[in-house]
PDB file of C-alpha atoms in Angstrom:
ATOM      1  CA  MET A   1     -19.508  29.136  22.578  1.00 40.00           C
ATOM      2  CA  ALA A   2     -18.428  25.733  21.282  1.00 38.00           C
ATOM      3  CA  PRO A   3     -17.255  23.315  23.968  1.00 40.00           C
ATOM      4  CA  ALA A   4     -13.549  22.658  24.184  1.00 41.00           C
ATOM      5  CA  ARG A   5     -12.478  19.407  22.551  1.00 41.00           C
ATOM      6  CA  ASP A   6     -10.510  16.873  24.547  1.00 43.00           C
ATOM      7  CA  ASP A   7      -8.361  16.118  21.494  1.00 49.00           C
ATOM      8  CA  ALA A   8      -7.405  19.711  20.782  1.00 49.00           C
ATOM      9  CA  ARG A   9      -4.722  19.934  18.124  1.00 55.00           C
ATOM     10  CA  THR A  10      -1.409  21.627  18.744  1.00 60.00           C
ATOM     11  CA  SER A  11       0.653  23.852  16.488  1.00 56.00           C
ATOM     12  CA  THR A  12       4.259  22.892  15.739  1.00 59.00           C
ATOM     13  CA  PRO A  13       7.008  24.238  13.434  1.00 53.00           C
ATOM     14  CA  ILE A  14       5.964  21.508  10.987  1.00 61.00           C
ATOM     15  CA  GLY A  15       2.371  22.739  10.998  1.00 58.00           C
ATOM     16  CA  ALA A  16      -0.801  22.341  12.980  1.00 61.00           C
ATOM     17  CA  GLU A  17      -1.776  18.817  13.891  1.00 72.00           C
ATOM     18  CA  ARG A  18      -5.043  17.858  12.224  1.00 78.00           C
ATOM     19  CA  ASP A  19      -7.656  15.175  12.517  1.00 84.00           C
ATOM     20  CA  PRO A  20      -6.454  12.279  10.320  1.00 89.00           C
ATOM     21  CA  ARG A  21      -9.962  11.164   9.343  1.00 90.00           C
ATOM     22  CA  ARG A  22      -9.914  13.363   6.241  1.00 91.00           C
ATOM     23  CA  VAL A  23      -6.523  11.888   5.318  1.00 92.00           C
ATOM     24  CA  VAL A  24      -7.992   8.401   5.547  1.00 94.00           C
ATOM     25  CA  ALA A  25     -11.135   9.330   3.560  1.00 94.00           C
ATOM     26  CA  PHE A  26      -9.087  10.884   0.748  1.00 94.00           C
ATOM     27  CA  SER A  27      -6.694   7.921   0.753  1.00 95.00           C
ATOM     28  CA  ASP A  28      -9.630   5.483   0.552  1.00 95.00           C
ATOM     29  CA  GLY A  29     -10.917   7.314  -2.503  1.00 95.00           C
ATOM     30  CA  VAL A  30      -7.556   7.270  -4.314  1.00 95.00           C
ATOM     31  CA  SER A  31      -7.055   3.576  -3.531  1.00 94.00           C
ATOM     32  CA  ALA A  32     -10.534   2.706  -4.788  1.00 93.00           C
ATOM     33  CA  ILE A  33     -10.024   4.568  -8.054  1.00 93.00           C
ATOM     34  CA  ALA A  34      -6.533   3.145  -8.618  1.00 93.00           C
ATOM     35  CA  SER A  35      -7.672  -0.450  -8.035  1.00 89.00           C
ATOM     36  CA  THR A  36     -10.578   0.036 -10.488  1.00 88.00           C
ATOM     37  CA  LEU A  37      -8.688   1.776 -13.277  1.00 85.00           C
ATOM     38  CA  ARG A  38      -6.561  -1.240 -14.152  1.00 80.00           C
ATOM     39  CA  VAL A  39      -9.500  -3.350 -15.324  1.00 83.00           C
ATOM     40  CA  LEU A  40     -10.423  -0.617 -17.801  1.00 80.00           C
ATOM     41  CA  GLU A  41      -7.099  -1.250 -19.567  1.00 78.00           C
ATOM     42  CA  ILE A  42      -8.033  -4.841 -20.414  1.00 83.00           C
ATOM     43  CA  ARG A  43      -9.357  -4.774 -23.964  1.00 83.00           C
ATOM     44  CA  PRO A  44     -11.514  -7.639 -25.318  1.00 84.00           C
ATOM     45  CA  PRO A  45     -10.131  -9.478 -28.364  1.00 83.00           C
ATOM     46  CA  GLU A  46     -10.913  -7.748 -31.634  1.00 80.00           C
ATOM     47  CA  ASP A  47     -11.123 -11.037 -33.540  1.00 80.00           C
ATOM     48  CA  THR A  48     -13.988 -13.067 -32.086  1.00 81.00           C
ATOM     49  CA  ARG A  49     -13.745 -15.971 -34.531  1.00 84.00           C
ATOM     50  CA  ASP A  50     -11.749 -17.881 -31.908  1.00 86.00           C
ATOM     51  CA  LEU A  51     -12.858 -15.969 -28.865  1.00 90.00           C
ATOM     52  CA  LEU A  52     -11.723 -18.560 -26.329  1.00 90.00           C
ATOM     53  CA  LYS A  53      -8.174 -18.466 -27.664  1.00 89.00           C
ATOM     54  CA  GLY A  54      -8.223 -14.683 -27.735  1.00 87.00           C
ATOM     55  CA  LEU A  55      -9.394 -14.488 -24.154  1.00 89.00           C
ATOM     56  CA  GLY A  56      -6.727 -16.967 -23.093  1.00 90.00           C
ATOM     57  CA  GLU A  57      -4.006 -14.867 -24.727  1.00 88.00           C
ATOM     58  CA  LEU A  58      -4.926 -12.029 -22.378  1.00 89.00           C
ATOM     59  CA  TRP A  59      -3.513 -13.932 -19.371  1.00 90.00           C
ATOM     60  CA  PRO A  60      -0.801 -11.301 -18.759  1.00 90.00           C
ATOM     61  CA  SER A  61      -3.516  -8.648 -18.349  1.00 90.00           C
ATOM     62  CA  TYR A  62      -5.498 -10.856 -15.967  1.00 92.00           C
ATOM     63  CA  THR A  63      -2.345 -11.612 -13.960  1.00 91.00           C
ATOM     64  CA  ALA A  64      -1.234  -7.992 -13.769  1.00 91.00           C
ATOM     65  CA  TYR A  65      -4.755  -6.931 -12.821  1.00 92.00           C
ATOM     66  CA  GLY A  66      -5.082  -9.549 -10.080  1.00 92.00           C
ATOM     67  CA  ILE A  67      -1.678  -8.849  -8.534  1.00 92.00           C
ATOM     68  CA  THR A  68      -2.116  -5.101  -8.722  1.00 93.00           C
ATOM     69  CA  PHE A  69      -5.643  -5.117  -7.292  1.00 93.00           C
ATOM     70  CA  LEU A  70      -4.582  -7.301  -4.347  1.00 92.00           C
ATOM     71  CA  LEU A  71      -1.456  -5.237  -3.705  1.00 92.00           C
ATOM     72  CA  ILE A  72      -3.416  -1.967  -3.726  1.00 93.00           C
ATOM     73  CA  GLY A  73      -5.998  -3.589  -1.457  1.00 92.00           C
ATOM     74  CA  GLN A  74      -3.171  -4.692   0.808  1.00 91.00           C
ATOM     75  CA  MET A  75      -1.792  -1.159   0.952  1.00 93.00           C
ATOM     76  CA  TRP A  76      -5.288   0.117   1.730  1.00 94.00           C
ATOM     77  CA  VAL A  77      -5.572  -2.292   4.657  1.00 92.00           C
ATOM     78  CA  ASN A  78      -2.135  -1.438   6.031  1.00 92.00           C
ATOM     79  CA  HIS A  79      -2.854   2.256   5.577  1.00 95.00           C
ATOM     80  CA  HIS A  80      -5.785   1.736   7.946  1.00 93.00           C
ATOM     81  CA  VAL A  81      -3.470  -0.174  10.313  1.00 91.00           C
ATOM     82  CA  MET A  82      -1.300   2.940  10.505  1.00 93.00           C
ATOM     83  CA  PHE A  83      -4.026   5.546  10.758  1.00 94.00           C
ATOM     84  CA  ASP A  84      -6.080   3.587  13.251  1.00 92.00           C
ATOM     85  CA  HIS A  85      -3.251   4.447  15.652  1.00 92.00           C
ATOM     86  CA  ILE A  86      -2.210   7.892  14.365  1.00 93.00           C
ATOM     87  CA  HIS A  87      -4.072  10.431  16.461  1.00 91.00           C
ATOM     88  CA  SER A  88      -2.910  13.568  14.656  1.00 89.00           C
ATOM     89  CA  ALA A  89      -1.504  14.393  11.235  1.00 91.00           C
ATOM     90  CA  ASP A  90       0.856  17.324  10.881  1.00 91.00           C
ATOM     91  CA  ARG A  91       2.027  18.974   7.675  1.00 91.00           C
ATOM     92  CA  LEU A  92       4.808  16.425   7.102  1.00 93.00           C
ATOM     93  CA  VAL A  93       2.414  13.485   7.480  1.00 94.00           C
ATOM     94  CA  LEU A  94       0.116  15.112   4.930  1.00 94.00           C
ATOM     95  CA  LEU A  95       3.021  15.561   2.511  1.00 95.00           C
ATOM     96  CA  LEU A  96       4.288  12.014   2.953  1.00 96.00           C
ATOM     97  CA  ASN A  97       0.791  10.597   2.568  1.00 96.00           C
ATOM     98  CA  THR A  98       0.302  12.634  -0.602  1.00 96.00           C
ATOM     99  CA  LEU A  99       3.502  11.154  -2.039  1.00 96.00           C
ATOM    100  CA  LEU A 100       2.280   7.692  -1.079  1.00 96.00           C
ATOM    101  CA  LEU A 101      -1.037   8.302  -2.874  1.00 96.00           C
ATOM    102  CA  MET A 102       0.876   9.559  -5.917  1.00 95.00           C
ATOM    103  CA  HIS A 103       2.642   6.171  -6.067  1.00 94.00           C
ATOM    104  CA  ILE A 104      -0.616   4.277  -5.626  1.00 95.00           C
ATOM    105  CA  ALA A 105      -2.325   6.261  -8.383  1.00 94.00           C
ATOM    106  CA  PHE A 106       0.618   5.454 -10.695  1.00 95.00           C
ATOM    107  CA  LEU A 107       0.350   1.695 -10.217  1.00 94.00           C
ATOM    108  CA  PRO A 108      -2.376   1.047 -12.851  1.00 92.00           C
ATOM    109  CA  PHE A 109      -0.046   2.506 -15.480  1.00 94.00           C
ATOM    110  CA  ALA A 110       2.899   0.397 -14.277  1.00 94.00           C
ATOM    111  CA  SER A 111       0.594  -2.622 -14.351  1.00 94.00           C
ATOM    112  CA  ALA A 112      -0.494  -1.857 -17.928  1.00 93.00           C
ATOM    113  CA  VAL A 113       3.165  -1.601 -18.995  1.00 94.00           C
ATOM    114  CA  LEU A 114       3.862  -4.977 -17.378  1.00 94.00           C
ATOM    115  CA  ALA A 115       0.887  -6.661 -19.055  1.00 92.00           C
ATOM    116  CA  GLY A 116       1.764  -5.162 -22.439  1.00 91.00           C
ATOM    117  CA  ALA A 117       5.346  -6.393 -22.272  1.00 93.00           C
ATOM    118  CA  PHE A 118       4.345  -9.957 -21.391  1.00 92.00           C
ATOM    119  CA  GLU A 119       1.650 -10.014 -24.082  1.00 89.00           C
ATOM    120  CA  SER A 120       4.050  -8.818 -26.773  1.00 89.00           C
ATOM    121  CA  GLY A 121       6.996 -10.887 -25.550  1.00 88.00           C
ATOM    122  CA  HIS A 122       9.290  -7.866 -25.614  1.00 91.00           C
ATOM    123  CA  GLY A 123      10.646  -5.722 -22.790  1.00 92.00           C
ATOM    124  CA  GLU A 124       9.621  -8.030 -19.951  1.00 93.00           C
ATOM    125  CA  ARG A 125      12.773  -7.302 -17.940  1.00 94.00           C
ATOM    126  CA  THR A 126      12.374  -3.563 -18.218  1.00 94.00           C
ATOM    127  CA  ALA A 127       8.652  -3.855 -17.375  1.00 94.00           C
ATOM    128  CA  ILE A 128       9.192  -5.891 -14.202  1.00 94.00           C
ATOM    129  CA  VAL A 129      11.860  -3.432 -13.035  1.00 94.00           C
ATOM    130  CA  PHE A 130       9.542  -0.515 -13.771  1.00 95.00           C
ATOM    131  CA  TYR A 131       6.686  -2.251 -11.937  1.00 94.00           C
ATOM    132  CA  GLY A 132       8.871  -3.211  -8.983  1.00 93.00           C
ATOM    133  CA  ILE A 133      10.327   0.273  -8.543  1.00 93.00           C
ATOM    134  CA  SER A 134       6.799   1.671  -8.320  1.00 92.00           C
ATOM    135  CA  TYR A 135       6.042  -0.660  -5.397  1.00 92.00           C
ATOM    136  CA  VAL A 136       9.402  -0.125  -3.701  1.00 94.00           C
ATOM    137  CA  GLY A 137       8.670   3.587  -3.549  1.00 94.00           C
ATOM    138  CA  ALA A 138       5.277   2.968  -1.935  1.00 94.00           C
ATOM    139  CA  ALA A 139       6.742   0.490   0.554  1.00 94.00           C
ATOM    140  CA  ILE A 140       9.455   2.954   1.593  1.00 96.00           C
ATOM    141  CA  LEU A 141       6.871   5.679   2.159  1.00 96.00           C
ATOM    142  CA  PHE A 142       4.812   3.380   4.373  1.00 95.00           C
ATOM    143  CA  ASN A 143       7.861   2.897   6.573  1.00 95.00           C
ATOM    144  CA  VAL A 144       8.740   6.596   6.610  1.00 96.00           C
ATOM    145  CA  ILE A 145       5.194   7.652   7.590  1.00 96.00           C
ATOM    146  CA  TRP A 146       4.914   5.090  10.378  1.00 95.00           C
ATOM    147  CA  GLU A 147       8.400   5.658  11.809  1.00 95.00           C
ATOM    148  CA  TYR A 148       7.872   9.390  11.804  1.00 95.00           C
ATOM    149  CA  ALA A 149       4.451   9.064  13.470  1.00 93.00           C
ATOM    150  CA  ARG A 150       5.686   6.718  16.206  1.00 91.00           C
ATOM    151  CA  HIS A 151       8.856   8.708  16.953  1.00 88.00           C
ATOM    152  CA  GLY A 152       8.408   9.945  20.502  1.00 84.00           C
ATOM    153  CA  ARG A 153       4.737   8.836  20.252  1.00 84.00           C
ATOM    154  CA  ARG A 154       3.759  12.453  19.638  1.00 82.00           C
ATOM    155  CA  LEU A 155       1.304  11.548  16.870  1.00 91.00           C
ATOM    156  CA  LEU A 156       0.168   8.159  18.172  1.00 91.00           C
ATOM    157  CA  ALA A 157      -3.118   7.439  19.951  1.00 88.00           C
ATOM    158  CA  PRO A 158      -3.272   5.507  23.227  1.00 86.00           C
ATOM    159  CA  THR A 159      -4.804   2.597  21.312  1.00 84.00           C
ATOM    160  CA  ILE A 160      -1.326   1.103  20.856  1.00 87.00           C
ATOM    161  CA  ASP A 161       1.642   0.749  23.169  1.00 88.00           C
ATOM    162  CA  VAL A 162       5.368   0.697  22.424  1.00 89.00           C
ATOM    163  CA  ALA A 163       5.415  -3.061  21.817  1.00 89.00           C
ATOM    164  CA  GLY A 164       2.476  -2.849  19.391  1.00 89.00           C
ATOM    165  CA  ALA A 165       4.053   0.035  17.462  1.00 90.00           C
ATOM    166  CA  ARG A 166       7.271  -1.930  17.211  1.00 91.00           C
ATOM    167  CA  ALA A 167       5.351  -4.960  15.883  1.00 91.00           C
ATOM    168  CA  ILE A 168       3.904  -2.853  13.072  1.00 92.00           C
ATOM    169  CA  SER A 169       7.397  -1.601  12.242  1.00 93.00           C
ATOM    170  CA  ARG A 170       8.665  -5.171  12.067  1.00 92.00           C
ATOM    171  CA  ARG A 171       5.922  -6.003   9.576  1.00 91.00           C
ATOM    172  CA  PHE A 172       6.535  -2.960   7.378  1.00 93.00           C
ATOM    173  CA  ARG A 173      10.334  -2.986   7.254  1.00 93.00           C
ATOM    174  CA  PRO A 174      10.930  -6.095   5.078  1.00 92.00           C
ATOM    175  CA  ALA A 175       8.564  -4.865   2.334  1.00 93.00           C
ATOM    176  CA  PRO A 176      10.995  -2.646   0.347  1.00 94.00           C
ATOM    177  CA  VAL A 177      13.701  -5.330   0.485  1.00 94.00           C
ATOM    178  CA  TRP A 178      11.293  -8.094  -0.517  1.00 93.00           C
ATOM    179  CA  ILE A 179      10.032  -6.207  -3.546  1.00 93.00           C
ATOM    180  CA  ALA A 180      13.540  -5.061  -4.494  1.00 94.00           C
ATOM    181  CA  VAL A 181      14.766  -8.667  -4.447  1.00 95.00           C
ATOM    182  CA  GLY A 182      11.828  -9.702  -6.645  1.00 93.00           C
ATOM    183  CA  THR A 183      12.601  -6.840  -8.999  1.00 93.00           C
ATOM    184  CA  GLY A 184      16.261  -7.857  -9.169  1.00 94.00           C
ATOM    185  CA  LEU A 185      15.302 -11.462  -9.868  1.00 94.00           C
ATOM    186  CA  GLY A 186      13.047 -10.166 -12.624  1.00 92.00           C
ATOM    187  CA  VAL A 187      16.097  -8.862 -14.456  1.00 92.00           C
ATOM    188  CA  LEU A 188      17.398 -12.433 -14.686  1.00 93.00           C
ATOM    189  CA  HIS A 189      14.029 -14.153 -15.107  1.00 92.00           C
ATOM    190  CA  PRO A 190      10.972 -11.875 -15.461  1.00 91.00           C
ATOM    191  CA  LEU A 191       8.347 -14.493 -14.610  1.00 90.00           C
ATOM    192  CA  LEU A 192      10.144 -15.683 -11.466  1.00 92.00           C
ATOM    193  CA  GLY A 193      10.571 -12.072 -10.371  1.00 91.00           C
ATOM    194  CA  LEU A 194       6.854 -11.512 -10.780  1.00 90.00           C
ATOM    195  CA  VAL A 195       6.098 -14.677  -8.770  1.00 91.00           C
ATOM    196  CA  LEU A 196       8.301 -13.457  -5.912  1.00 91.00           C
ATOM    197  CA  VAL A 197       6.582 -10.060  -5.905  1.00 89.00           C
ATOM    198  CA  ALA A 198       3.192 -11.834  -5.907  1.00 88.00           C
ATOM    199  CA  ALA A 199       4.323 -13.975  -2.937  1.00 88.00           C
ATOM    200  CA  PHE A 200       4.412 -10.697  -1.046  1.00 82.00           C
ATOM    201  CA  ILE A 201       0.596 -10.663  -1.071  1.00 86.00           C
ATOM    202  CA  PRO A 202      -0.400 -13.518   1.273  1.00 86.00           C
ATOM    203  CA  PHE A 203       2.262 -12.634   3.868  1.00 85.00           C
ATOM    204  CA  TYR A 204       1.210  -9.005   4.168  1.00 84.00           C
ATOM    205  CA  TRP A 205      -2.482  -9.876   4.403  1.00 85.00           C
ATOM    206  CA  LEU A 206      -1.775 -11.740   7.639  1.00 84.00           C
ATOM    207  CA  PRO A 207      -2.846  -9.942  10.841  1.00 84.00           C
ATOM    208  CA  ILE A 208      -0.107  -8.356  12.932  1.00 85.00           C
ATOM    209  CA  LYS A 209      -0.178 -10.316  16.189  1.00 85.00           C
ATOM    210  CA  GLY A 210       1.735  -7.680  18.131  1.00 79.00           C
ATOM    211  CA  GLU A 211      -0.776  -5.042  17.124  1.00 76.00           C
ATOM    212  CA  ILE A 212      -3.721  -7.242  18.133  1.00 77.00           C
ATOM    213  CA  ALA A 213      -2.165  -7.916  21.535  1.00 76.00           C
ATOM    214  CA  SER A 214      -1.470  -4.207  22.018  1.00 79.00           C
ATOM    215  CA  VAL A 215      -5.039  -3.209  21.219  1.00 74.00           C
ATOM    216  CA  LYS A 216      -6.308  -5.883  23.610  1.00 73.00           C
ATOM    217  CA  ARG A 217      -4.053  -4.562  26.381  1.00 76.00           C
ATOM    218  CA  ALA A 218      -5.264  -1.001  25.700  1.00 70.00           C
ATOM    219  CA  ARG A 219      -8.918  -2.069  25.945  1.00 73.00           C
ATOM    220  CA  GLU A 220      -8.341  -3.996  29.151  1.00 68.00           C
ATOM    221  CA  SER A 221      -6.697  -0.968  30.736  1.00 71.00           C
ATOM    222  CA  LEU A 222      -9.776   1.178  30.174  1.00 64.00           C
ATOM    223  CA  PRO A 223     -12.059   1.655  33.190  1.00 62.00           C
TER     224      PRO A 223
END
């Protein structure tokens, strides 16, 4: 007879609570594929007589690739921030995470549309709105997953306390507004809108001090 597990899952009306490690592994795979696909869309210049000029004219593709890769990487990191502290994943968490991965997998296409519009000089406003909406959806889902998981602490592990969970919420909440403002600015001036969206990157790569302090307190409380 197999020994009883200390972290036995419970069954709820929303579905049995499952080990989130498979959720994280699947999410890692989708993020890795999505971040790689964008570079495959960058085509080398067909006319190589002035190759340097041709390569320089591809700057919109390089820009879109760089921003998209870093943003997907950022989402991958913050996905780990969430699931490092989510002890169980019920059916709703699985659904919400699937919707999040659907948005992430869509981002290389949105990035290609953005690069194509800036390279051609036509449709930049529509492209930045299309690109921004894709990220707003992902940012909203991050907030929904985390707020659902921390509600009543039913799905959270003891690795984080109430203050630490609240600190993560404070970091996640501005993201949809930030990207929406950048998208709105892109309607007036596409390049400035893109710059504002890109400014999102360094801020969200910063460590969450409240989470670090919470993890430290949890470790110190262990015997």
